Amino acid sequence: MLFYRSALDLSRRRNDIFAHLAAAFRIGAATAHRYVTEVIALLADQAPALREATRIAQRKVYAILDGTLAPIDRLSGSNDRLYYSGKHYRHGVNIQFLTGPHGELIWASPVLPGSYMI
């Protein structure tokens, strides 16, 4: 379990690729990818749906909706423009977050194309 926590923490904070995570923990890149993917799936299963998150947010004094662009490599083909953010001048995926007044995470959106605006 320690690896799972460390891998998720490292990969998200430093935007490491799986090869770097694998080298840091002396495991294969495929194993690092699998571990991080499993942790993300476990967390996603426990996350509330948007309707439930809205109910939770209504019980708070106020809620904060914010988003970020997570950088990705450029795609080939017709989907390339969909993931390009003109605001950030790069390709990425857009993730929206709903938090409570003290920063507690209430909801996170599915990954959206970088050009997507809510």
PDB file of C-alpha atoms in Angstrom:
ATOM      1  CA  MET A   1       0.000   0.000   0.000  1.00  0.00           C
ATOM      2  CA  LEU A   2       2.899   2.361   0.645  1.00  0.00           C
ATOM      3  CA  PHE A   3       3.944   2.050  -2.991  1.00  0.00           C
ATOM      4  CA  TYR A   4       0.425   2.889  -4.145  1.00  0.00           C
ATOM      5  CA  ARG A   5       0.344   6.083  -2.076  1.00  0.00           C
ATOM      6  CA  SER A   6       3.853   7.080  -3.088  1.00  0.00           C
ATOM      7  CA  ALA A   7       3.329   6.337  -6.758  1.00  0.00           C
ATOM      8  CA  LEU A   8       0.121   8.305  -6.949  1.00  0.00           C
ATOM      9  CA  ASP A   9       1.615  11.194  -5.012  1.00  0.00           C
ATOM     10  CA  LEU A  10       4.811  11.310  -7.062  1.00  0.00           C
ATOM     11  CA  SER A  11       3.169  10.926 -10.436  1.00  0.00           C
ATOM     12  CA  ARG A  12       0.655  13.710  -9.832  1.00  0.00           C
ATOM     13  CA  ARG A  13       2.881  16.230  -8.068  1.00  0.00           C
ATOM     14  CA  ARG A  14       5.880  15.969 -10.341  1.00  0.00           C
ATOM     15  CA  ASN A  15       4.079  14.918 -13.532  1.00  0.00           C
ATOM     16  CA  ASP A  16       6.512  12.008 -13.796  1.00  0.00           C
ATOM     17  CA  ILE A  17       6.244   9.493 -16.544  1.00  0.00           C
ATOM     18  CA  PHE A  18       5.884   5.855 -15.573  1.00  0.00           C
ATOM     19  CA  ALA A  19       9.489   5.074 -16.518  1.00  0.00           C
ATOM     20  CA  HIS A  20      10.702   7.495 -13.836  1.00  0.00           C
ATOM     21  CA  LEU A  21       8.343   5.995 -11.250  1.00  0.00           C
ATOM     22  CA  ALA A  22       9.508   2.508 -12.184  1.00  0.00           C
ATOM     23  CA  ALA A  23      13.152   3.482 -11.783  1.00  0.00           C
ATOM     24  CA  ALA A  24      12.488   5.186  -8.446  1.00  0.00           C
ATOM     25  CA  PHE A  25      10.849   2.060  -7.008  1.00  0.00           C
ATOM     26  CA  ARG A  26      12.945  -0.485  -8.933  1.00  0.00           C
ATOM     27  CA  ILE A  27       9.983  -2.052 -10.710  1.00  0.00           C
ATOM     28  CA  GLY A  28       8.962  -2.314 -14.351  1.00  0.00           C
ATOM     29  CA  ALA A  29       7.247   0.562 -16.146  1.00  0.00           C
ATOM     30  CA  ALA A  30       4.224  -1.647 -16.878  1.00  0.00           C
ATOM     31  CA  THR A  31       3.915  -2.452 -13.162  1.00  0.00           C
ATOM     32  CA  ALA A  32       4.144   1.239 -12.224  1.00  0.00           C
ATOM     33  CA  HIS A  33       1.459   2.046 -14.799  1.00  0.00           C
ATOM     34  CA  ARG A  34      -0.778  -0.731 -13.458  1.00  0.00           C
ATOM     35  CA  TYR A  35      -0.346   0.387  -9.828  1.00  0.00           C
ATOM     36  CA  VAL A  36      -1.154   4.023 -10.542  1.00  0.00           C
ATOM     37  CA  THR A  37      -4.116   3.042 -12.736  1.00  0.00           C
ATOM     38  CA  GLU A  38      -5.468   0.729 -10.007  1.00  0.00           C
ATOM     39  CA  VAL A  39      -5.211   3.453  -7.364  1.00  0.00           C
ATOM     40  CA  ILE A  40      -7.003   5.955  -9.579  1.00  0.00           C
ATOM     41  CA  ALA A  41      -9.777   3.417 -10.254  1.00  0.00           C
ATOM     42  CA  LEU A  42     -10.165   2.713  -6.516  1.00  0.00           C
ATOM     43  CA  LEU A  43     -10.440   6.418  -5.748  1.00  0.00           C
ATOM     44  CA  ALA A  44     -12.890   6.978  -8.612  1.00  0.00           C
ATOM     45  CA  ASP A  45     -15.165   4.191  -7.323  1.00  0.00           C
ATOM     46  CA  GLN A  46     -15.470   5.985  -3.982  1.00  0.00           C
ATOM     47  CA  ALA A  47     -16.121   9.423  -5.463  1.00  0.00           C
ATOM     48  CA  PRO A  48     -19.673  10.809  -5.352  1.00  0.00           C
ATOM     49  CA  ALA A  49     -21.633  11.457  -8.523  1.00  0.00           C
ATOM     50  CA  LEU A  50     -22.175  15.095  -9.517  1.00  0.00           C
ATOM     51  CA  ARG A  51     -25.749  15.103  -8.171  1.00  0.00           C
ATOM     52  CA  GLU A  52     -24.580  13.879  -4.741  1.00  0.00           C
ATOM     53  CA  ALA A  53     -21.643  16.317  -4.796  1.00  0.00           C
ATOM     54  CA  THR A  54     -24.076  19.169  -5.456  1.00  0.00           C
ATOM     55  CA  ARG A  55     -26.133  18.129  -2.420  1.00  0.00           C
ATOM     56  CA  ILE A  56     -22.967  18.061  -0.293  1.00  0.00           C
ATOM     57  CA  ALA A  57     -21.934  21.505  -1.583  1.00  0.00           C
ATOM     58  CA  GLN A  58     -25.364  22.953  -0.737  1.00  0.00           C
ATOM     59  CA  ARG A  59     -24.809  22.084   2.934  1.00  0.00           C
ATOM     60  CA  LYS A  60     -21.566  24.105   2.989  1.00  0.00           C
ATOM     61  CA  VAL A  61     -21.297  27.830   3.648  1.00  0.00           C
ATOM     62  CA  TYR A  62     -19.918  28.123   0.120  1.00  0.00           C
ATOM     63  CA  ALA A  63     -18.199  25.927  -2.446  1.00  0.00           C
ATOM     64  CA  ILE A  64     -15.412  26.602  -4.913  1.00  0.00           C
ATOM     65  CA  LEU A  65     -15.460  25.403  -8.528  1.00  0.00           C
ATOM     66  CA  ASP A  66     -12.086  25.552 -10.235  1.00  0.00           C
ATOM     67  CA  GLY A  67     -10.237  23.693 -12.931  1.00  0.00           C
ATOM     68  CA  THR A  68      -6.820  22.982 -14.311  1.00  0.00           C
ATOM     69  CA  LEU A  69      -5.238  21.878 -17.539  1.00  0.00           C
ATOM     70  CA  ALA A  70      -3.129  18.735 -17.160  1.00  0.00           C
ATOM     71  CA  PRO A  71      -0.518  18.693 -19.940  1.00  0.00           C
ATOM     72  CA  ILE A  72      -0.422  15.788 -22.397  1.00  0.00           C
ATOM     73  CA  ASP A  73       1.592  14.931 -25.487  1.00  0.00           C
ATOM     74  CA  ARG A  74       0.236  16.182 -28.777  1.00  0.00           C
ATOM     75  CA  LEU A  75      -2.149  13.750 -30.462  1.00  0.00           C
ATOM     76  CA  SER A  76      -2.020  12.740 -34.081  1.00  0.00           C
ATOM     77  CA  GLY A  77      -5.083  12.734 -36.263  1.00  0.00           C
ATOM     78  CA  SER A  78      -8.316  14.668 -36.230  1.00  0.00           C
ATOM     79  CA  ASN A  79      -8.626  14.829 -32.413  1.00  0.00           C
ATOM     80  CA  ASP A  80      -5.524  17.015 -32.154  1.00  0.00           C
ATOM     81  CA  ARG A  81      -7.383  20.361 -32.074  1.00  0.00           C
ATOM     82  CA  LEU A  82      -9.880  19.097 -29.506  1.00  0.00           C
ATOM     83  CA  TYR A  83      -7.133  18.747 -26.887  1.00  0.00           C
ATOM     84  CA  TYR A  84      -5.372  22.032 -27.685  1.00  0.00           C
ATOM     85  CA  SER A  85      -5.972  24.855 -25.201  1.00  0.00           C
ATOM     86  CA  GLY A  86      -5.618  28.261 -26.822  1.00  0.00           C
ATOM     87  CA  LYS A  87      -5.494  29.855 -23.375  1.00  0.00           C
ATOM     88  CA  HIS A  88      -2.442  27.819 -22.323  1.00  0.00           C
ATOM     89  CA  TYR A  89      -0.932  27.349 -25.811  1.00  0.00           C
ATOM     90  CA  ARG A  90      -0.485  23.615 -25.284  1.00  0.00           C
ATOM     91  CA  HIS A  91      -2.274  20.277 -25.472  1.00  0.00           C
ATOM     92  CA  GLY A  92      -3.925  18.987 -22.331  1.00  0.00           C
ATOM     93  CA  VAL A  93      -6.957  17.617 -20.574  1.00  0.00           C
ATOM     94  CA  ASN A  94      -9.279  19.796 -18.533  1.00  0.00           C
ATOM     95  CA  ILE A  95     -10.269  18.672 -15.021  1.00  0.00           C
ATOM     96  CA  GLN A  96     -12.824  20.586 -12.937  1.00  0.00           C
ATOM     97  CA  PHE A  97     -12.909  20.424  -9.120  1.00  0.00           C
ATOM     98  CA  LEU A  98     -15.597  21.275  -6.574  1.00  0.00           C
ATOM     99  CA  THR A  99     -14.246  21.915  -3.071  1.00  0.00           C
ATOM    100  CA  GLY A 100     -15.603  23.035   0.266  1.00  0.00           C
ATOM    101  CA  PRO A 101     -14.575  26.235   2.045  1.00  0.00           C
ATOM    102  CA  HIS A 102     -11.600  24.559   3.731  1.00  0.00           C
ATOM    103  CA  GLY A 103     -10.270  22.937   0.562  1.00  0.00           C
ATOM    104  CA  GLU A 104     -11.800  19.495   1.067  1.00  0.00           C
ATOM    105  CA  LEU A 105     -12.446  17.817  -2.281  1.00  0.00           C
ATOM    106  CA  ILE A 106     -16.150  17.238  -2.923  1.00  0.00           C
ATOM    107  CA  TRP A 107     -16.069  16.270  -6.608  1.00  0.00           C
ATOM    108  CA  ALA A 108     -13.708  16.039  -9.573  1.00  0.00           C
ATOM    109  CA  SER A 109     -14.928  15.899 -13.151  1.00  0.00           C
ATOM    110  CA  PRO A 110     -14.009  13.217 -15.619  1.00  0.00           C
ATOM    111  CA  VAL A 111     -11.135  14.227 -17.871  1.00  0.00           C
ATOM    112  CA  LEU A 112     -12.357  16.548 -20.619  1.00  0.00           C
ATOM    113  CA  PRO A 113     -10.581  17.707 -23.797  1.00  0.00           C
ATOM    114  CA  GLY A 114      -8.310  20.705 -23.171  1.00  0.00           C
ATOM    115  CA  SER A 115     -10.414  23.032 -25.299  1.00  0.00           C
ATOM    116  CA  TYR A 116     -13.516  22.293 -23.194  1.00  0.00           C
ATOM    117  CA  MET A 117     -14.951  25.120 -21.103  1.00  0.00           C
ATOM    118  CA  ILE A 118     -17.693  24.680 -18.491  1.00  0.00           C
TER     119      ILE A 118
END
